[in-house]
């Protein structure tokens, strides 16, 4: 069971890193394209006046996706180990303490997921759209809820691996 949880967690972490990377590349592409088109407009004194419509909106939602996916991808590395406080603790106790710490991330992910699902269903039923691009808000909220659920799921897996099995994970400081 322990090996299965470890493999599944690493696979989900890889999926989250891919999602975060795609969202970040899209975010950077939109930003670079928008800045480049504005600069072109300035160079031509407005003769070529192109811009990316809704770029601020796109960037904000892509940032949301990249941050949620990155949080889910690296949840097991989230605790900064303070050696001055933990140097006398044995490794199994440190691992179990880390598992307890990850319960907070699991609860955070559940709260975000439930809230985003409710917002997504409400947006779908009321036909809520984004301000500039008129994109339906429902899928945006539901995808963010999916990423929050992945945060909770990976946190739960590492609660079990660290807190129950005493498996040590690498910490944020290496």
Tab-separated table of C-alpha atoms in Angstrom:
chain	number	residue	atom	x	y	z
A	1	UNK	CA	0.000	0.000	0.000
A	2	UNK	CA	2.835	2.343	0.867
A	3	UNK	CA	4.548	1.868	-2.512
A	4	UNK	CA	1.247	2.321	-4.341
A	5	UNK	CA	0.548	5.583	-2.515
A	6	UNK	CA	4.059	6.806	-3.250
A	7	UNK	CA	3.794	6.001	-6.960
A	8	UNK	CA	0.330	7.540	-7.267
A	9	UNK	CA	1.461	10.673	-5.437
A	10	UNK	CA	4.487	11.083	-7.695
A	11	UNK	CA	2.322	10.557	-10.787
A	12	UNK	CA	-0.204	13.159	-9.593
A	13	UNK	CA	2.673	15.497	-8.738
A	14	UNK	CA	4.001	15.143	-12.284
A	15	UNK	CA	0.540	15.856	-13.695
A	16	UNK	CA	0.295	18.982	-11.534
A	17	UNK	CA	3.754	20.149	-12.629
A	18	UNK	CA	2.730	19.739	-16.287
A	19	UNK	CA	-0.478	21.725	-15.699
A	20	UNK	CA	1.442	24.437	-13.823
A	21	UNK	CA	4.068	24.593	-16.566
A	22	UNK	CA	1.514	24.881	-19.358
A	23	UNK	CA	-0.408	27.582	-17.474
A	24	UNK	CA	2.793	29.487	-16.744
A	25	UNK	CA	3.969	29.286	-20.368
A	26	UNK	CA	0.559	30.480	-21.567
A	27	UNK	CA	0.654	33.311	-19.029
A	28	UNK	CA	4.094	34.400	-20.196
A	29	UNK	CA	3.071	34.122	-23.860
A	30	UNK	CA	0.023	36.332	-23.354
A	31	UNK	CA	2.079	38.883	-21.450
A	32	UNK	CA	4.925	38.966	-23.972
A	33	UNK	CA	2.512	39.193	-26.896
A	34	UNK	CA	0.542	42.016	-25.270
A	35	UNK	CA	3.657	43.999	-24.345
A	36	UNK	CA	5.138	43.429	-27.812
A	37	UNK	CA	1.977	44.625	-29.559
A	38	UNK	CA	1.804	47.716	-27.362
A	39	UNK	CA	5.429	48.477	-28.119
A	40	UNK	CA	4.738	48.049	-31.851
A	41	UNK	CA	1.868	50.504	-31.520
A	42	UNK	CA	4.190	53.013	-29.832
A	43	UNK	CA	6.866	52.561	-32.512
A	44	UNK	CA	4.406	53.209	-35.327
A	45	UNK	CA	2.728	56.125	-33.516
A	46	UNK	CA	-0.546	54.224	-33.411
A	47	UNK	CA	-0.589	53.256	-37.107
A	48	UNK	CA	-0.546	49.601	-36.057
A	49	UNK	CA	-2.860	49.441	-33.076
A	50	UNK	CA	-3.157	45.810	-32.008
A	51	UNK	CA	-3.558	44.422	-28.532
A	52	UNK	CA	-4.483	41.198	-26.815
A	53	UNK	CA	-8.104	41.585	-25.842
A	54	UNK	CA	-8.705	40.572	-22.229
A	55	UNK	CA	-5.024	40.030	-21.469
A	56	UNK	CA	-5.388	41.011	-17.812
A	57	UNK	CA	-8.251	38.546	-17.439
A	58	UNK	CA	-6.335	35.750	-19.155
A	59	UNK	CA	-3.242	36.371	-17.061
A	60	UNK	CA	-5.189	36.374	-13.801
A	61	UNK	CA	-6.915	33.037	-14.494
A	62	UNK	CA	-3.736	31.435	-15.813
A	63	UNK	CA	-1.950	32.631	-12.657
A	64	UNK	CA	-4.675	31.019	-10.540
A	65	UNK	CA	-4.230	27.708	-12.364
A	66	UNK	CA	-0.449	27.786	-12.214
A	67	UNK	CA	-0.387	28.591	-8.490
A	68	UNK	CA	-2.946	25.948	-7.523
A	69	UNK	CA	-1.211	23.311	-9.647
A	70	UNK	CA	2.219	24.236	-8.274
A	71	UNK	CA	0.902	24.042	-4.694
A	72	UNK	CA	-0.505	20.584	-5.377
A	73	UNK	CA	2.714	19.503	-7.120
A	74	UNK	CA	5.027	20.392	-4.259
A	75	UNK	CA	2.912	19.912	-1.152
A	76	UNK	CA	5.283	17.331	0.346
A	77	UNK	CA	8.135	19.859	0.213
A	78	UNK	CA	6.127	22.617	1.866
A	79	UNK	CA	7.464	22.461	5.394
A	80	UNK	CA	10.591	24.443	6.110
A	81	UNK	CA	12.600	22.450	8.604
A	82	UNK	CA	13.976	24.569	11.404
A	83	UNK	CA	17.000	22.610	12.547
A	84	UNK	CA	17.349	24.540	15.805
A	85	UNK	CA	13.969	23.203	16.943
A	86	UNK	CA	14.050	19.703	15.478
A	87	UNK	CA	17.691	18.606	15.706
A	88	UNK	CA	17.066	16.471	18.825
A	89	UNK	CA	13.941	14.805	17.464
A	90	UNK	CA	14.259	11.372	15.941
A	91	UNK	CA	13.534	11.021	12.232
A	92	UNK	CA	10.320	9.027	12.644
A	93	UNK	CA	8.841	11.683	14.954
A	94	UNK	CA	9.839	14.411	12.491
A	95	UNK	CA	8.096	12.498	9.687
A	96	UNK	CA	4.948	12.089	11.775
A	97	UNK	CA	5.026	15.788	12.713
A	98	UNK	CA	5.296	16.627	9.009
A	99	UNK	CA	2.257	14.423	8.351
A	100	UNK	CA	0.289	16.320	10.981
A	101	UNK	CA	1.381	19.604	9.402
A	102	UNK	CA	0.052	18.437	6.020
A	103	UNK	CA	-3.430	17.994	7.498
A	104	UNK	CA	-3.714	21.791	7.285
A	105	UNK	CA	-3.054	21.708	3.541
A	106	UNK	CA	-5.600	18.932	3.144
A	107	UNK	CA	-8.246	21.008	4.954
A	108	UNK	CA	-7.284	24.100	2.925
A	109	UNK	CA	-7.692	22.146	-0.313
A	110	UNK	CA	-11.094	20.797	0.776
A	111	UNK	CA	-12.354	24.265	1.714
A	112	UNK	CA	-11.136	25.722	-1.590
A	113	UNK	CA	-12.571	22.818	-3.573
A	114	UNK	CA	-16.026	22.987	-1.994
A	115	UNK	CA	-16.193	26.767	-2.355
A	116	UNK	CA	-15.051	26.669	-5.976
A	117	UNK	CA	-17.500	23.876	-6.866
A	118	UNK	CA	-20.346	25.909	-5.380
A	119	UNK	CA	-19.179	28.994	-7.276
A	120	UNK	CA	-18.807	27.022	-10.490
A	121	UNK	CA	-22.262	25.476	-10.277
A	122	UNK	CA	-23.735	28.870	-9.435
A	123	UNK	CA	-21.925	30.474	-12.360
A	124	UNK	CA	-23.212	27.799	-14.726
A	125	UNK	CA	-26.796	28.093	-13.509
A	126	UNK	CA	-26.782	31.903	-13.681
A	127	UNK	CA	-24.790	32.182	-16.913
A	128	UNK	CA	-21.979	34.165	-15.290
A	129	UNK	CA	-19.248	35.187	-17.759
A	130	UNK	CA	-15.934	37.005	-17.518
A	131	UNK	CA	-16.008	40.759	-17.901
A	132	UNK	CA	-13.863	41.261	-21.011
A	133	UNK	CA	-13.818	38.003	-22.957
A	134	UNK	CA	-17.319	36.806	-22.042
A	135	UNK	CA	-16.009	33.306	-21.233
A	136	UNK	CA	-18.230	31.198	-18.980
A	137	UNK	CA	-16.970	31.321	-15.384
A	138	UNK	CA	-18.277	27.839	-14.567
A	139	UNK	CA	-15.459	25.845	-16.203
A	140	UNK	CA	-12.862	28.208	-14.754
A	141	UNK	CA	-14.154	27.676	-11.221
A	142	UNK	CA	-14.557	23.929	-11.727
A	143	UNK	CA	-11.008	23.518	-13.068
A	144	UNK	CA	-9.691	25.477	-10.078
A	145	UNK	CA	-11.784	23.161	-7.855
A	146	UNK	CA	-10.169	20.145	-9.557
A	147	UNK	CA	-6.706	21.551	-8.808
A	148	UNK	CA	-7.734	22.212	-5.196
A	149	UNK	CA	-8.968	18.620	-4.955
A	150	UNK	CA	-5.560	17.447	-6.195
A	151	UNK	CA	-3.961	19.540	-3.436
A	152	UNK	CA	-6.161	17.816	-0.862
A	153	UNK	CA	-5.594	14.364	-2.317
A	154	UNK	CA	-1.817	14.701	-2.443
A	155	UNK	CA	-1.811	16.167	1.070
A	156	UNK	CA	-3.859	13.213	2.321
A	157	UNK	CA	-1.477	10.777	0.639
A	158	UNK	CA	1.495	12.404	2.323
A	159	UNK	CA	-0.339	12.549	5.651
A	160	UNK	CA	-0.658	8.773	5.373
A	161	UNK	CA	2.901	8.274	4.153
A	162	UNK	CA	4.472	10.562	6.764
A	163	UNK	CA	2.040	10.432	9.652
A	164	UNK	CA	1.028	6.769	9.547
A	165	UNK	CA	3.938	4.987	7.869
A	166	UNK	CA	6.638	7.368	9.118
A	167	UNK	CA	8.100	7.758	5.619
A	168	UNK	CA	10.414	10.733	5.329
A	169	UNK	CA	10.113	13.185	2.467
A	170	UNK	CA	12.689	15.657	1.325
A	171	UNK	CA	12.232	19.020	2.961
A	172	UNK	CA	12.103	22.446	1.341
A	173	UNK	CA	15.695	23.165	2.274
A	174	UNK	CA	17.059	20.102	0.534
